[in-house]
């Protein structure tokens, strides 16, 4: 079940209030410790001084600079933002766990918030929420670092009490709905997004997470995954049972035949080929591996984990069916082997990891989970290279790896998943990325007493994990690409796109389209929620020609306006697109869907499940003017451009003849 509109409005109001309250509380608590000051306050205890030093070290690694006008004094913008986010989300995640009977005490038994209240009275914490947060953090170590100094910062009682009241005010349904976590971060960033857009300034590292964040609609995710993972599965079923493709009477009958427990493939579309046999409309993805255990699926801009969780659910169903394993084994196997994610914003990375863990535990109950293949690709080494390399001590392999990580991620806070360790301009690490992990774990242990070195080692460990995923290749890459026109990009991002993606530099979205194709293994596929304009604008002619000759188009959808709930100021440009990294055969065709005439998101979803697609020749698209992708069958009539030309677009060209002017 998803959140009803009224509940979504209530969640939005509460999250906005929580952000304001937690940011004010975080800054007050940091200033009380004098984290921003060059020297510690005289009245601080030794414990407070240690925490202050650790927080200052964390601020440096997050990019908080020394105030140029006051030597030694720190700006604590990023640190305050992190502390605010962490404190609110510890409470929020604790309640998510409690309302799903997944809040586990150290003894291994589920507890309620009422139980936590009793335990607090017995001395386990100041209040029920402190106890609940401790339990939540203990079972979510990949989300909440046990050694994180931000977690040790204490808010003033009145600030903490206000956050308690806010999280308690939310109805239980907000914590049991499937889409709540996606909306949580969307609403957390809503005011910031409006502020940045209103300011009209260039978009850089601090603005990108809010400006490009957008909750992807369920029907978009389901359509793209059902017509890739589902189509691949259907192809295997037809291979084992050829008569099914000949005898089925309808698409509904076919969907029922290939459905799996908890996986109905509601948007999987079929067509009849020239022999009258049913086949998946987007093809059967013959370039993929034959077994689900060999599939590697990535979302490189995962946000709160919508695509990651949707892929996880389908892959669990597939592995259970193929391997005849029980659900708990399949859940662990998919997390360990099949699902990967990258995200520019470390806060989103946390939510995505929690979303995946919560989804897994809702299915099989609380149990230890394998380490998730999710990483933040937006971390940058905010230190001098010489200090960074000190972490390696005299270990030459680690020293080389650290040096290359430093170079690779210098601009990561802006570039994120655009970083490609395998690109021609970058040398691969001397050691494989995963070989750096044990070396960094030892470095972390050795630097436990040096706050600055310890925080650098934490960042390095995260970078090594991100680099490992960035350098890999995948069977399926699925994402909602970030939208940001070139005119709004700050110089680092703009220059990178011009140098690395020169033919598609006009928009960050089309740069990511190219990057997603690079992520694909040979025969692998990418499915994208993208702007629609690259399908026809002359700016992208070379991109279309290259894709039509070098990649196999599987499916294209023109959604048209109003494709998203509540966020439609740019949505007239939205399309769904699916392609595979292999040269298309001369007879290659793809399925085209057009829902631009349908006005509401829920009606577009229905249209995608019932409308008959156009089956279009890929080679014929190259004959269109500028190789524009058309979702309609062409004809032999001559083009209007043979007889007429338009020079001013939508502007009328005869104003001087028909419009009078008065002064």
XYZ file of C-alpha atoms in Angstrom, residues 235-655:
421
model
C 11.760 -15.476 -22.802
C 13.148 -18.286 -20.655
C 9.641 -19.577 -19.893
C 8.763 -19.565 -23.609
C 12.018 -21.393 -24.355
C 11.038 -24.160 -21.930
C 7.395 -24.188 -23.051
C 7.150 -23.101 -26.741
C 3.469 -23.990 -26.958
C 2.619 -21.204 -24.523
C 3.734 -18.584 -27.053
C 1.502 -20.161 -29.673
C -1.657 -20.981 -27.736
C -2.165 -18.112 -25.267
C -5.252 -16.031 -25.963
C -4.226 -12.699 -24.423
C -1.493 -10.714 -22.714
C -3.278 -11.225 -19.403
C -3.077 -14.989 -19.840
C 0.632 -14.724 -20.627
C 1.316 -12.541 -17.586
C -0.440 -15.081 -15.383
C 1.614 -17.868 -16.930
C 4.961 -16.208 -16.175
C 3.974 -14.638 -12.826
C 5.935 -15.574 -9.706
C 4.916 -15.315 -6.031
C 4.987 -11.619 -5.001
C 5.948 -10.759 -8.593
C 2.982 -10.451 -11.009
C 4.754 -8.481 -13.814
C 1.673 -6.241 -14.166
C 3.233 -4.010 -16.836
C 4.910 -6.724 -18.923
C 3.750 -6.240 -22.510
C 3.549 -8.826 -25.297
C 3.068 -8.635 -29.060
C 2.619 -11.224 -31.791
C 5.528 -11.696 -34.172
C 5.202 -12.284 -37.935
C 4.655 -16.011 -37.277
C 1.728 -15.282 -34.971
C 3.613 -16.237 -31.777
C 3.565 -14.123 -28.670
C 6.842 -12.509 -27.641
C 7.741 -9.792 -25.093
C 7.294 -6.379 -26.753
C 10.746 -5.207 -25.653
C 12.502 -8.451 -26.644
C 13.950 -11.269 -24.565
C 17.399 -9.777 -23.765
C 19.362 -12.686 -25.163
C 22.655 -10.945 -24.381
C 22.070 -11.377 -20.641
C 23.380 -14.308 -18.571
C 21.111 -17.341 -18.365
C 20.831 -17.573 -14.570
C 19.542 -14.924 -12.157
C 22.479 -15.465 -9.806
C 24.718 -14.015 -12.549
C 22.697 -10.810 -13.039
C 24.182 -7.588 -11.680
C 21.721 -4.693 -11.443
C 22.695 -1.089 -10.699
C 20.991 2.215 -10.010
C 23.751 4.860 -10.318
C 21.487 7.707 -9.073
C 19.520 5.686 -6.541
C 18.018 8.477 -4.417
C 16.028 6.815 -1.657
C 16.341 3.385 -3.280
C 13.145 3.082 -5.316
C 14.697 1.216 -8.266
C 17.029 -0.723 -5.944
C 14.143 -2.064 -3.850
C 12.009 -2.824 -6.922
C 14.888 -4.770 -8.526
C 15.498 -6.561 -5.232
C 11.898 -7.813 -5.033
C 11.934 -9.165 -8.580
C 15.345 -10.778 -8.228
C 14.324 -12.531 -4.990
C 11.302 -14.014 -6.774
C 13.470 -15.120 -9.712
C 16.146 -16.733 -7.540
C 13.590 -18.543 -5.396
C 11.976 -19.986 -8.538
C 15.243 -20.964 -10.234
C 17.195 -22.224 -7.239
C 14.252 -23.682 -5.298
C 15.598 -21.859 -2.242
C 13.636 -20.512 0.688
C 12.956 -16.784 0.951
C 15.580 -15.930 3.589
C 18.383 -17.520 1.530
C 17.235 -15.726 -1.637
C 16.984 -12.376 0.171
C 20.557 -12.628 1.456
C 21.856 -13.849 -1.919
C 20.290 -10.971 -3.862
C 21.680 -8.346 -1.462
C 25.114 -9.971 -1.646
C 25.310 -10.720 -5.385
C 22.731 -8.923 -7.506
C 21.785 -5.409 -6.374
C 24.083 -2.370 -6.512
C 23.540 1.340 -6.005
C 25.392 4.656 -6.131
C 24.252 8.095 -5.000
C 25.790 11.566 -4.923
C 24.211 12.504 -1.576
C 25.367 10.576 1.527
C 21.999 11.215 3.195
C 20.167 9.533 0.322
C 22.634 6.656 0.500
C 21.571 6.149 4.133
C 17.873 6.154 3.259
C 18.387 3.739 0.367
C 20.293 1.330 2.614
C 17.552 1.549 5.241
C 14.894 1.080 2.568
C 16.581 -2.093 1.334
C 17.072 -3.467 4.861
C 13.476 -2.666 5.838
C 12.132 -4.320 2.671
C 14.215 -7.438 3.332
C 13.159 -7.668 6.982
C 9.494 -7.115 6.179
C 9.717 -10.292 4.103
C 11.740 -12.599 6.333
C 11.831 -10.964 9.756
C 14.887 -9.474 11.382
C 18.091 -11.356 10.625
C 21.723 -10.477 9.851
C 22.052 -9.174 6.299
C 25.124 -9.292 4.044
C 27.006 -6.041 3.466
C 25.037 -4.033 0.926
C 26.600 -3.026 -2.375
C 25.458 0.568 -1.937
C 27.890 3.482 -1.822
C 28.059 7.261 -1.929
C 29.803 8.414 -5.112
C 29.765 12.046 -3.962
C 32.408 11.875 -1.221
C 35.569 13.878 -1.831
C 38.925 13.831 0.011
C 38.870 17.289 1.625
C 42.506 17.244 2.715
C 45.979 17.825 1.315
C 47.228 14.837 -0.669
C 50.306 14.590 1.544
C 48.098 14.218 4.653
C 45.878 11.754 2.821
C 48.854 9.563 1.890
C 50.062 9.522 5.491
C 47.266 7.020 6.148
C 49.141 4.474 4.025
C 52.194 4.615 6.277
C 54.869 2.513 4.519
C 52.458 0.169 2.725
C 53.318 0.784 -0.938
C 50.207 -0.934 -2.336
C 47.924 1.100 -0.088
C 49.889 4.270 -0.834
C 49.390 3.876 -4.599
C 45.737 3.051 -4.147
C 45.202 6.034 -1.854
C 46.909 8.362 -4.324
C 44.679 7.225 -7.166
C 41.550 7.425 -5.022
C 42.552 10.989 -4.156
C 42.923 11.942 -7.811
C 39.796 10.117 -8.930
C 37.441 11.675 -6.379
C 38.748 15.251 -6.213
C 35.516 16.627 -7.735
C 33.226 13.830 -6.596
C 30.820 16.118 -4.720
C 29.770 17.524 -8.117
C 30.447 14.619 -10.496
C 29.197 11.656 -8.481
C 28.467 8.640 -10.677
C 29.754 10.381 -13.803
C 33.214 9.396 -12.524
C 34.527 6.521 -14.602
C 37.712 4.842 -13.307
C 37.932 2.905 -16.580
C 37.853 5.944 -18.862
C 40.861 6.553 -21.089
C 42.044 9.514 -19.048
C 42.174 7.520 -15.810
C 44.567 4.731 -14.850
C 43.073 1.772 -13.066
C 44.266 1.283 -9.524
C 47.392 -0.818 -9.131
C 45.475 -2.884 -6.601
C 41.882 -3.908 -7.270
C 39.533 -1.670 -5.327
C 38.283 -4.460 -3.091
C 41.885 -5.232 -2.095
C 42.102 -1.791 -0.506
C 39.291 -2.513 1.949
C 41.205 -4.715 4.448
C 44.150 -2.323 4.288
C 41.866 0.591 5.088
C 40.237 -1.312 7.945
C 43.669 -1.707 9.510
C 44.373 1.983 8.934
C 41.108 2.853 10.695
C 42.052 0.770 13.708
C 45.497 2.340 13.880
C 44.181 5.899 13.662
C 41.515 5.554 16.361
C 43.257 8.150 18.559
C 43.820 10.717 15.810
C 40.467 12.318 14.978
C 41.556 13.865 11.673
C 43.303 10.743 10.399
C 40.386 8.581 11.520
C 37.838 10.681 9.602
C 40.070 10.611 6.520
C 40.263 6.819 6.777
C 36.449 6.637 7.001
C 36.162 8.704 3.811
C 38.825 6.575 2.092
C 36.952 3.394 2.947
C 33.783 4.848 1.413
C 35.661 5.969 -1.693
C 37.171 2.535 -2.217
C 33.697 0.973 -2.084
C 32.306 3.557 -4.515
C 35.286 3.127 -6.860
C 34.757 -0.628 -6.932
C 31.170 -0.149 -8.150
C 32.061 2.715 -10.516
C 34.654 0.508 -12.246
C 32.323 -2.482 -12.608
C 29.936 -3.405 -15.416
C 26.357 -4.553 -15.071
C 23.601 -6.548 -16.730
C 20.913 -3.956 -16.041
C 21.335 -0.260 -15.227
C 18.086 1.428 -14.188
C 17.633 4.994 -12.957
C 15.815 8.304 -13.103
C 18.585 10.531 -14.448
C 19.216 13.982 -12.894
C 17.900 16.896 -14.953
C 20.053 20.045 -15.117
C 20.627 22.185 -18.190
C 24.133 23.365 -19.048
C 23.274 27.003 -18.386
C 22.593 26.228 -14.708
C 25.725 24.147 -14.076
C 28.709 25.534 -12.192
C 32.068 25.428 -13.974
C 33.483 22.132 -12.652
C 30.451 20.171 -13.812
C 30.084 22.134 -17.044
C 33.757 21.656 -17.992
C 33.658 17.937 -17.212
C 30.555 17.384 -19.341
C 32.086 19.334 -22.218
C 35.300 17.318 -22.073
C 33.914 13.832 -21.438
C 30.446 14.033 -23.033
C 30.886 16.693 -25.759
C 27.998 15.600 -27.983
C 25.432 15.597 -25.160
C 26.781 18.315 -22.882
C 23.611 20.450 -23.144
C 21.997 18.609 -20.215
C 23.229 16.547 -17.292
C 20.491 14.039 -18.111
C 21.965 13.130 -21.499
C 25.472 12.927 -20.019
C 24.079 10.333 -17.621
C 22.413 8.518 -20.508
C 25.893 7.975 -21.992
C 27.358 7.047 -18.596
C 24.619 4.480 -18.003
C 25.409 2.811 -21.306
C 29.097 2.724 -20.267
C 28.050 0.940 -17.057
C 26.505 -1.878 -19.134
C 28.443 -5.037 -19.876
C 28.377 -6.224 -23.487
C 24.795 -7.289 -24.096
C 23.670 -5.501 -20.934
C 20.812 -3.014 -20.905
C 19.885 0.340 -19.427
C 16.384 1.643 -18.694
C 15.901 5.313 -17.933
C 13.424 7.952 -16.908
C 14.725 10.888 -18.965
C 13.739 14.208 -20.489
C 11.964 13.701 -23.777
C 13.719 16.476 -25.730
C 16.801 14.455 -26.711
C 14.570 12.201 -28.808
C 14.038 14.969 -31.363
C 16.076 18.179 -30.759
C 18.723 18.917 -33.381
C 21.262 19.408 -30.574
C 21.273 15.645 -30.005
C 21.401 14.475 -33.628
C 24.845 12.848 -33.230
C 23.745 11.086 -30.050
C 20.713 9.598 -31.786
C 22.735 8.510 -34.802
C 25.289 6.842 -32.561
C 22.682 5.057 -30.440
C 20.667 3.901 -33.444
C 23.743 2.384 -35.096
C 25.607 1.050 -32.039
C 22.925 0.143 -29.480
C 19.747 -1.890 -29.715
C 16.643 0.080 -28.760
C 14.190 -2.114 -26.846
C 11.394 0.262 -25.934
C 10.563 3.995 -25.981
C 7.695 5.755 -24.209
C 6.534 9.339 -24.559
C 4.754 10.120 -21.281
C 3.972 13.744 -22.072
C 2.855 16.296 -19.457
C 1.668 15.616 -15.911
C 3.503 12.313 -15.560
C 4.407 12.935 -11.898
C 2.226 13.638 -8.872
C 2.643 17.139 -7.410
C 5.827 17.919 -9.368
C 4.944 18.793 -12.914
C 6.642 22.075 -13.719
C 9.134 20.284 -15.995
C 7.308 17.029 -16.653
C 6.184 17.753 -20.219
C 9.602 16.495 -21.319
C 9.438 13.063 -19.666
C 10.136 9.812 -21.494
C 10.971 6.217 -20.601
C 13.704 4.582 -22.644
C 15.240 1.114 -22.821
C 18.295 0.057 -24.856
C 20.956 -2.644 -24.864
C 24.691 -2.377 -25.418
C 25.069 -4.381 -28.600
C 24.963 -3.635 -32.308
C 21.400 -3.914 -33.589
C 20.682 -6.473 -36.317
C 19.434 -4.954 -39.573
C 15.874 -6.128 -38.875
C 15.842 -4.755 -35.307
C 12.505 -3.318 -34.124
C 11.413 -1.710 -30.866
C 8.114 -1.041 -29.094
C 6.851 2.539 -28.935
C 4.190 3.821 -26.530
C 2.666 7.310 -26.470
C 0.573 8.512 -23.518
C 0.984 12.249 -24.099
C -2.775 12.609 -24.629
C -3.548 11.125 -21.188
C -3.732 13.790 -18.498
C -3.303 12.111 -15.072
C -0.421 9.922 -13.810
C -2.752 7.098 -12.763
C -4.352 7.118 -16.213
C -0.942 7.049 -17.905
C -0.137 3.986 -15.819
C -3.296 2.245 -17.070
C -2.553 3.257 -20.661
C 0.915 1.699 -20.476
C -0.597 -1.611 -19.424
C -3.318 -1.796 -22.113
C -2.462 0.336 -25.156
C -1.208 -1.484 -28.227
C 2.362 -0.388 -28.921
C 3.701 0.654 -32.287
C 6.386 -1.721 -33.535
C 9.017 0.442 -35.183
C 12.020 -0.313 -37.370
C 15.181 0.930 -35.697
C 16.994 1.360 -39.016
C 14.103 3.416 -40.393
C 14.572 5.977 -37.607
C 17.865 6.979 -39.231
C 15.901 8.102 -42.279
C 13.941 10.648 -40.237
C 15.170 14.269 -40.382
C 18.065 14.591 -37.902
C 17.485 10.886 -37.077
C 14.636 11.918 -34.759
C 13.006 9.081 -32.855
C 9.374 8.900 -33.880
C 6.906 6.665 -32.056
C 4.553 6.565 -35.033
C 4.764 4.373 -38.104
C 6.167 6.355 -41.031
C 4.737 6.498 -44.550
C 6.041 7.203 -48.026
C 4.653 10.717 -48.335
C 7.218 13.477 -48.941
C 8.189 15.611 -45.946
C 6.831 19.132 -45.543
C 10.452 20.292 -45.165
C 10.894 19.590 -48.893
C 8.520 22.476 -49.640
C 8.645 24.873 -46.691
C 11.038 26.191 -44.075
C 10.479 27.767 -40.666
C 13.054 30.254 -39.456
C 11.627 31.632 -36.202
C 10.045 28.674 -34.471
C 6.958 29.646 -32.471
C 7.292 33.370 -33.147
C 4.904 34.794 -35.750
C 6.803 36.139 -38.746
C 4.324 38.703 -40.001
C 3.891 41.065 -37.035
